[in-house]
PDB file of C-alpha atoms in Angstrom:
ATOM      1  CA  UNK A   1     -49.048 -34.159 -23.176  1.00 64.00           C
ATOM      2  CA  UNK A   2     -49.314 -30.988 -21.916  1.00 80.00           C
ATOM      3  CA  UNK A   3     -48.775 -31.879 -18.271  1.00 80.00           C
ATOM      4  CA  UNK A   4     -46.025 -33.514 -19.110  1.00 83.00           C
ATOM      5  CA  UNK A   5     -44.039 -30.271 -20.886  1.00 83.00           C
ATOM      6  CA  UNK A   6     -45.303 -28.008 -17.543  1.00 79.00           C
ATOM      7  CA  UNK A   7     -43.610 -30.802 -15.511  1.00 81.00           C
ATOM      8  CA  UNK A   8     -40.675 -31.113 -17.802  1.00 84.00           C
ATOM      9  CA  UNK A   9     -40.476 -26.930 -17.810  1.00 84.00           C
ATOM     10  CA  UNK A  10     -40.914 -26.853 -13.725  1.00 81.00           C
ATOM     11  CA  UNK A  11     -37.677 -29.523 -13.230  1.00 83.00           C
ATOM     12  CA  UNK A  12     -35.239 -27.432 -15.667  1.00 83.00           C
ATOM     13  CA  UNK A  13     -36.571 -24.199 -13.579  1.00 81.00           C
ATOM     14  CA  UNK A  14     -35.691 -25.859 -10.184  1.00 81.00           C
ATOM     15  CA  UNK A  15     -32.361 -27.479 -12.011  1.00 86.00           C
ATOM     16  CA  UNK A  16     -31.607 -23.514 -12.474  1.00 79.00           C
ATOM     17  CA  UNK A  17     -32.350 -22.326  -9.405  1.00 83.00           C
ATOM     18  CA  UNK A  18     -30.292 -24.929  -7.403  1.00 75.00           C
ATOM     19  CA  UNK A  19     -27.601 -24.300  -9.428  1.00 74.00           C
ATOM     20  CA  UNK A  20     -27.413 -20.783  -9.643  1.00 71.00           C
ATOM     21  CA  UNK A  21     -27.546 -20.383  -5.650  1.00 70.00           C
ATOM     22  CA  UNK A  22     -24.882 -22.664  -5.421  1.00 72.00           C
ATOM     23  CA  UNK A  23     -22.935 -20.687  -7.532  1.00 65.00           C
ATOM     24  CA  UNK A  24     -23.752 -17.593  -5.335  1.00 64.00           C
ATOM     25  CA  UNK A  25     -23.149 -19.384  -2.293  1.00 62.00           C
ATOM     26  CA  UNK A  26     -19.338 -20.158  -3.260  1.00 59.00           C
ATOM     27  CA  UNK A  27     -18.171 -17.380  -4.643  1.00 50.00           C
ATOM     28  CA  UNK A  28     -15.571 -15.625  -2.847  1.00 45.00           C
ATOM     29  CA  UNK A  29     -16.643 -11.884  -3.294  1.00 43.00           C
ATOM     30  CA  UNK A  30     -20.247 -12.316  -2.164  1.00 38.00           C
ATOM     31  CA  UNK A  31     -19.083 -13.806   1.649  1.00 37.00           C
ATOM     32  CA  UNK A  32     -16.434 -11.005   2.020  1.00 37.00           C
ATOM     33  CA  UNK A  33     -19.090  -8.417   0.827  1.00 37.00           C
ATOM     34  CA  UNK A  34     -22.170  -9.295   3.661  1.00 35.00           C
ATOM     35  CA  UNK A  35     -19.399  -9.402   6.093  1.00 33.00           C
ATOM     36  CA  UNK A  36     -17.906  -6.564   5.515  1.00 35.00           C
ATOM     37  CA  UNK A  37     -21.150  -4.480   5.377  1.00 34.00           C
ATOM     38  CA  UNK A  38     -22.618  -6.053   8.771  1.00 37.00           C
ATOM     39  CA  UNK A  39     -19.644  -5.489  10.260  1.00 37.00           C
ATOM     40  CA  UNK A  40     -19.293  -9.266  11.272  1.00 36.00           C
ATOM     41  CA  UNK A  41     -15.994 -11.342  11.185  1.00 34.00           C
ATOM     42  CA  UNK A  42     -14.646 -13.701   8.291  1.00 36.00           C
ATOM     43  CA  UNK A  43     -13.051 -16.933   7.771  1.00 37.00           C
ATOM     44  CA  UNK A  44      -8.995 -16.833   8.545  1.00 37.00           C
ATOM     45  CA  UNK A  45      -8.355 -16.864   4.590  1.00 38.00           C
ATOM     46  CA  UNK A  46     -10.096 -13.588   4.108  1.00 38.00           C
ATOM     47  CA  UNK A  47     -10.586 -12.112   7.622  1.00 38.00           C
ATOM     48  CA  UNK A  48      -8.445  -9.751   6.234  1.00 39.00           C
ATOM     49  CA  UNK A  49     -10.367  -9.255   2.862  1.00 40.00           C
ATOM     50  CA  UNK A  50     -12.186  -6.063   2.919  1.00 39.00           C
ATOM     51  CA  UNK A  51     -14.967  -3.682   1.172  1.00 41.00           C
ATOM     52  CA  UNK A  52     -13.478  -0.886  -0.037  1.00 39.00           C
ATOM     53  CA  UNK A  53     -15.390   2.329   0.188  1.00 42.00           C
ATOM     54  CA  UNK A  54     -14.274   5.621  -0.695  1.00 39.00           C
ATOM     55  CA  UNK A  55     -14.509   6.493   2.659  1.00 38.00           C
ATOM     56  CA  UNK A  56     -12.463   3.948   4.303  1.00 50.00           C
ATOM     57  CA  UNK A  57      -9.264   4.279   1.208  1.00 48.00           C
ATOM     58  CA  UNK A  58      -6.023   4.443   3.157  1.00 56.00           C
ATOM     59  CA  UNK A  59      -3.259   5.373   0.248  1.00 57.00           C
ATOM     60  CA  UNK A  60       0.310   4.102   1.488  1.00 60.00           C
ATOM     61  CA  UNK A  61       3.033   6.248   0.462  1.00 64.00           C
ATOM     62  CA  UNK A  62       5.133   4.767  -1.879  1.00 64.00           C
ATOM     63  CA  UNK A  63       8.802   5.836  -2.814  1.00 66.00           C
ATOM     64  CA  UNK A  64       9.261   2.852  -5.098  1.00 67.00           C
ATOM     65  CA  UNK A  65      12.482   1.564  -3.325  1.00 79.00           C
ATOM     66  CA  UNK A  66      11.628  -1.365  -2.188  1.00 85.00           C
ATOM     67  CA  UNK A  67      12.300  -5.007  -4.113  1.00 88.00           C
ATOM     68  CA  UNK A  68       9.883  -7.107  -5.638  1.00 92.00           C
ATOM     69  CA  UNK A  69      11.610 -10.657  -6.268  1.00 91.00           C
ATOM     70  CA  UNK A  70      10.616 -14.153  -7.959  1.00 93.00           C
ATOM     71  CA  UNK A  71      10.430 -17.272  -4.378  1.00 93.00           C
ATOM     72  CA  UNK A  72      13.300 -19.161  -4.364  1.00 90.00           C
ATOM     73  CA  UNK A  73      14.891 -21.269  -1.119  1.00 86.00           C
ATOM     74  CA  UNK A  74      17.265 -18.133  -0.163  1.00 90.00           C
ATOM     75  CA  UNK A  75      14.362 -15.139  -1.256  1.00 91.00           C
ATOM     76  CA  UNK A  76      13.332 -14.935   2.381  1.00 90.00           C
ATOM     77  CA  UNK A  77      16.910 -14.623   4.431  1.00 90.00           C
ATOM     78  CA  UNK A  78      18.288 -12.216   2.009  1.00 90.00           C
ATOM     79  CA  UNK A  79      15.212  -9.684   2.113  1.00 90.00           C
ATOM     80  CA  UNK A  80      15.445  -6.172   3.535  1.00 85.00           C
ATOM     81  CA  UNK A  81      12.921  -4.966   5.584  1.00 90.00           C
ATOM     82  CA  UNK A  82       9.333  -6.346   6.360  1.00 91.00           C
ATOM     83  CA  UNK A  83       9.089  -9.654   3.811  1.00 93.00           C
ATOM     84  CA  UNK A  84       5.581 -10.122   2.490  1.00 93.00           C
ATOM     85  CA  UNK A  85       4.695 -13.522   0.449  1.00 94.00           C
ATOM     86  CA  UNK A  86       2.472 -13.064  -2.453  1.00 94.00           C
ATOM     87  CA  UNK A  87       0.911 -16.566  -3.614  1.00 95.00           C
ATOM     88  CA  UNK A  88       0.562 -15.943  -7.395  1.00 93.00           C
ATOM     89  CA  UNK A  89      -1.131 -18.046  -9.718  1.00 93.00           C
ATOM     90  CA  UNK A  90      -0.678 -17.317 -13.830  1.00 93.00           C
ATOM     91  CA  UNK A  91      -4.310 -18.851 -14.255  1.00 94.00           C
ATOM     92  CA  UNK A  92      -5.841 -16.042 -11.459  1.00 92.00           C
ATOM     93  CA  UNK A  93      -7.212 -12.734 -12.943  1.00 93.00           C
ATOM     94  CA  UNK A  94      -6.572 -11.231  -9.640  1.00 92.00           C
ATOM     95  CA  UNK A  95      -3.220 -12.013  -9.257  1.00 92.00           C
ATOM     96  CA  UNK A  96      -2.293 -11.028 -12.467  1.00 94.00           C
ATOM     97  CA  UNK A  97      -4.313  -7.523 -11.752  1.00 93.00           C
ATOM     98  CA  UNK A  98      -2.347  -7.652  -8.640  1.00 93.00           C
ATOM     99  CA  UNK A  99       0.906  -8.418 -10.331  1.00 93.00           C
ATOM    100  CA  UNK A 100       0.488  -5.741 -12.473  1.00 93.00           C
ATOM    101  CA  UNK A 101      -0.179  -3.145  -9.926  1.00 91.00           C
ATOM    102  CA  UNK A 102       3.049  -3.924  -7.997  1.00 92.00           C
ATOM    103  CA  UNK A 103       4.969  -3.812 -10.859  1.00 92.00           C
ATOM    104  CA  UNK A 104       3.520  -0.323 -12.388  1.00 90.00           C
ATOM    105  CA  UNK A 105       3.913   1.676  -8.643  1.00 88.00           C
ATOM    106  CA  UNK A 106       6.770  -0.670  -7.327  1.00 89.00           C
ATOM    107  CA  UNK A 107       7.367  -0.927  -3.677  1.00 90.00           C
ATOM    108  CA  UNK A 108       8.202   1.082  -1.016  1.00 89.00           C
ATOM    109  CA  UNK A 109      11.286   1.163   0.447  1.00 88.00           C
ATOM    110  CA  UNK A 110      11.797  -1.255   3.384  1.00 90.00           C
ATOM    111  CA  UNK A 111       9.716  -3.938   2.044  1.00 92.00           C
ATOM    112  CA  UNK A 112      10.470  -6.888   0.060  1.00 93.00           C
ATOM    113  CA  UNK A 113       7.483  -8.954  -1.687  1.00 93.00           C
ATOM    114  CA  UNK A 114       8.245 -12.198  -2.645  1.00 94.00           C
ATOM    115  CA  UNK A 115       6.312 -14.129  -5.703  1.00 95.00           C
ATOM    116  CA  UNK A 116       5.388 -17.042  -4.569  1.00 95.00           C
ATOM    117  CA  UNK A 117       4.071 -19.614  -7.579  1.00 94.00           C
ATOM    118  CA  UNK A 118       0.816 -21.015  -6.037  1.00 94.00           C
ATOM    119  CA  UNK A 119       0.583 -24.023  -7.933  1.00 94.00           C
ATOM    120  CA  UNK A 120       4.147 -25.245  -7.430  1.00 94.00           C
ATOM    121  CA  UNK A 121       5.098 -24.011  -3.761  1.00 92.00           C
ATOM    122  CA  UNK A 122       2.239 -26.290  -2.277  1.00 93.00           C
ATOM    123  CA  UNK A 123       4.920 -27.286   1.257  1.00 92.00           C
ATOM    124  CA  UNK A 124       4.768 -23.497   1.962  1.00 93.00           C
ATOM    125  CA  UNK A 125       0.737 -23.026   0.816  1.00 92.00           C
ATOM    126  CA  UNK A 126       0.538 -25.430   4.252  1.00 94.00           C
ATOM    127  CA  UNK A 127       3.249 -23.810   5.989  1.00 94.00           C
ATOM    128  CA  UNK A 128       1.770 -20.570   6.120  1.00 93.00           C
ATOM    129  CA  UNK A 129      -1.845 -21.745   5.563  1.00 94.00           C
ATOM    130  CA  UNK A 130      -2.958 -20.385   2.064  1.00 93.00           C
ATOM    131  CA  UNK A 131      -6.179 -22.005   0.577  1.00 91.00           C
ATOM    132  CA  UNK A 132      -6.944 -18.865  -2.063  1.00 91.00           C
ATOM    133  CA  UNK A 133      -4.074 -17.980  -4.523  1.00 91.00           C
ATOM    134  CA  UNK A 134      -4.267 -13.899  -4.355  1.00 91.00           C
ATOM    135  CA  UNK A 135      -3.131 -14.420  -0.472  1.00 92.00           C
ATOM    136  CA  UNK A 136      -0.715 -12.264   0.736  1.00 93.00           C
ATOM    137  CA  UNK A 137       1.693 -13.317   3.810  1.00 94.00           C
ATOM    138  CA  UNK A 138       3.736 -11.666   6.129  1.00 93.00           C
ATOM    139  CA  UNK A 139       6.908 -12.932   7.540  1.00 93.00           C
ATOM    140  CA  UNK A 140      10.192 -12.384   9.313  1.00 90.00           C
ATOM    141  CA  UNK A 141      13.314 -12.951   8.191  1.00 89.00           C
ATOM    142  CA  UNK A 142      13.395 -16.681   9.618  1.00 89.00           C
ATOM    143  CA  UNK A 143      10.555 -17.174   7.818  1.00 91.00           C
ATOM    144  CA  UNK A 144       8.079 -17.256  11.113  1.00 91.00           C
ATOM    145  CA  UNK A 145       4.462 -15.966   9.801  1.00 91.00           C
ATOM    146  CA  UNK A 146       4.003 -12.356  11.422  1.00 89.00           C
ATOM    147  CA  UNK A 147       0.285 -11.899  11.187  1.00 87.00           C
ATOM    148  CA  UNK A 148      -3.192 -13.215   9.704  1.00 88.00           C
ATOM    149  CA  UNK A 149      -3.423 -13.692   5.801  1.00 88.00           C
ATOM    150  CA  UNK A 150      -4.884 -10.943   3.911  1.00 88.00           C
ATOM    151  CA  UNK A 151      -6.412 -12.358   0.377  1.00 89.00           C
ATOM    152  CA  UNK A 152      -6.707  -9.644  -1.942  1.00 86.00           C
ATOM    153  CA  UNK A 153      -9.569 -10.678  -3.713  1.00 84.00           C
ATOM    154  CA  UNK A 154     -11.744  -8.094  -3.928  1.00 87.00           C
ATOM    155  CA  UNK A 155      -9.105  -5.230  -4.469  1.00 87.00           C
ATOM    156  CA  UNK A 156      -6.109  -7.003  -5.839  1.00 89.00           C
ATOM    157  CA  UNK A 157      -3.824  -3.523  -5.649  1.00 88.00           C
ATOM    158  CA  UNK A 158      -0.706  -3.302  -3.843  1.00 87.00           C
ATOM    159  CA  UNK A 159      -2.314  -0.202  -1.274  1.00 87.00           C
ATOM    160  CA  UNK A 160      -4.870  -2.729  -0.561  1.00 87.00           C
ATOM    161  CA  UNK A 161      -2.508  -5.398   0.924  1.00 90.00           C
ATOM    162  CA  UNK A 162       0.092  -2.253   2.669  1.00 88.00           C
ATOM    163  CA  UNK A 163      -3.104  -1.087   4.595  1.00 87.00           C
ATOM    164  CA  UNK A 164      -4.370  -4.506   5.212  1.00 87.00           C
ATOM    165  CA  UNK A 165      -0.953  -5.845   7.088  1.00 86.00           C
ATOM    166  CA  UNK A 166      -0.563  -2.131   8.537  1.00 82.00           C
TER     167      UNK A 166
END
């Protein structure tokens, strides 16, 4: 009887385990984190996805004048300036930190950032090659992508994307 509790007691133990690093091993915040401390590169969703150390904080200046407007058909050709997409997801704490950020220190002048709903807008998720809602995307005016993704994952603030995509 008591062999068979210790064996019982040993399975759930290795249950936990397995699932627990399996956990670890997909969450999105402990792959950005080794990376960005050895200094190695990441995955094309979050190459751009960095540690943020109070030594490395760029602050962008921002005047505020710049528009921050809801994705519809026309949203990119009648932006001003450089045109970032921000894949937002209601459901994502992230990208309603991140929402909230833009919205409380607006955006500076010469940028647009369009919302982009993540769960709705899947033709331009494969356009532009967004996998993580939180993903921000640069583009020109005809809609071309300008540069790698940045996901803002780990620091979902609007000075955290501005330095990212320079």
């Amino acid at each position: 009887m008591n062999k068979r509790i210790l064996a019982i007691i040993v399975a759930l133990a290795v249950i936990v385990i397995a699932a627990v690093s399996i956990v670890a091993a997909q969450n999105p915040n402990s792959s950005a984190e080794s990376t960005a401390t050895d200094g190695g590169s990441q995955s094309a969703e979050s190459s751009r996805d960095t540690d943020t150390d109070a030594a490395e904080v760029t602050t962008v200046e921002n005047d505020g004048g710049g528009s921050y407007v809801d994705y519809s058909p026309s949203a990119i050709a009648d932006a001003d300036g450089r045109i970032i997409l921000f894949f937002h997801a209601t459901w994502c704490p992230q990208c309603v930190s991140a929402d909230g950020d833009i919205k409380a220190s607006g955006v500076p002048s010469g940028i647009t950032i369009v919302k982009v709903d993540y769960d709705t807008n899947q033709d331009l998720r494969a356009e532009y090659g967004v996998t993580q809602q939180t993903s921000f995307v640069e583009v020109d005016s005809s809609g071309a992508k300008v540069q790698e993704n940045f996901v803002a994952y780990a620091d979902p603030t609007l000075n955290a994307v501005l330095t990212a995509l320079g």
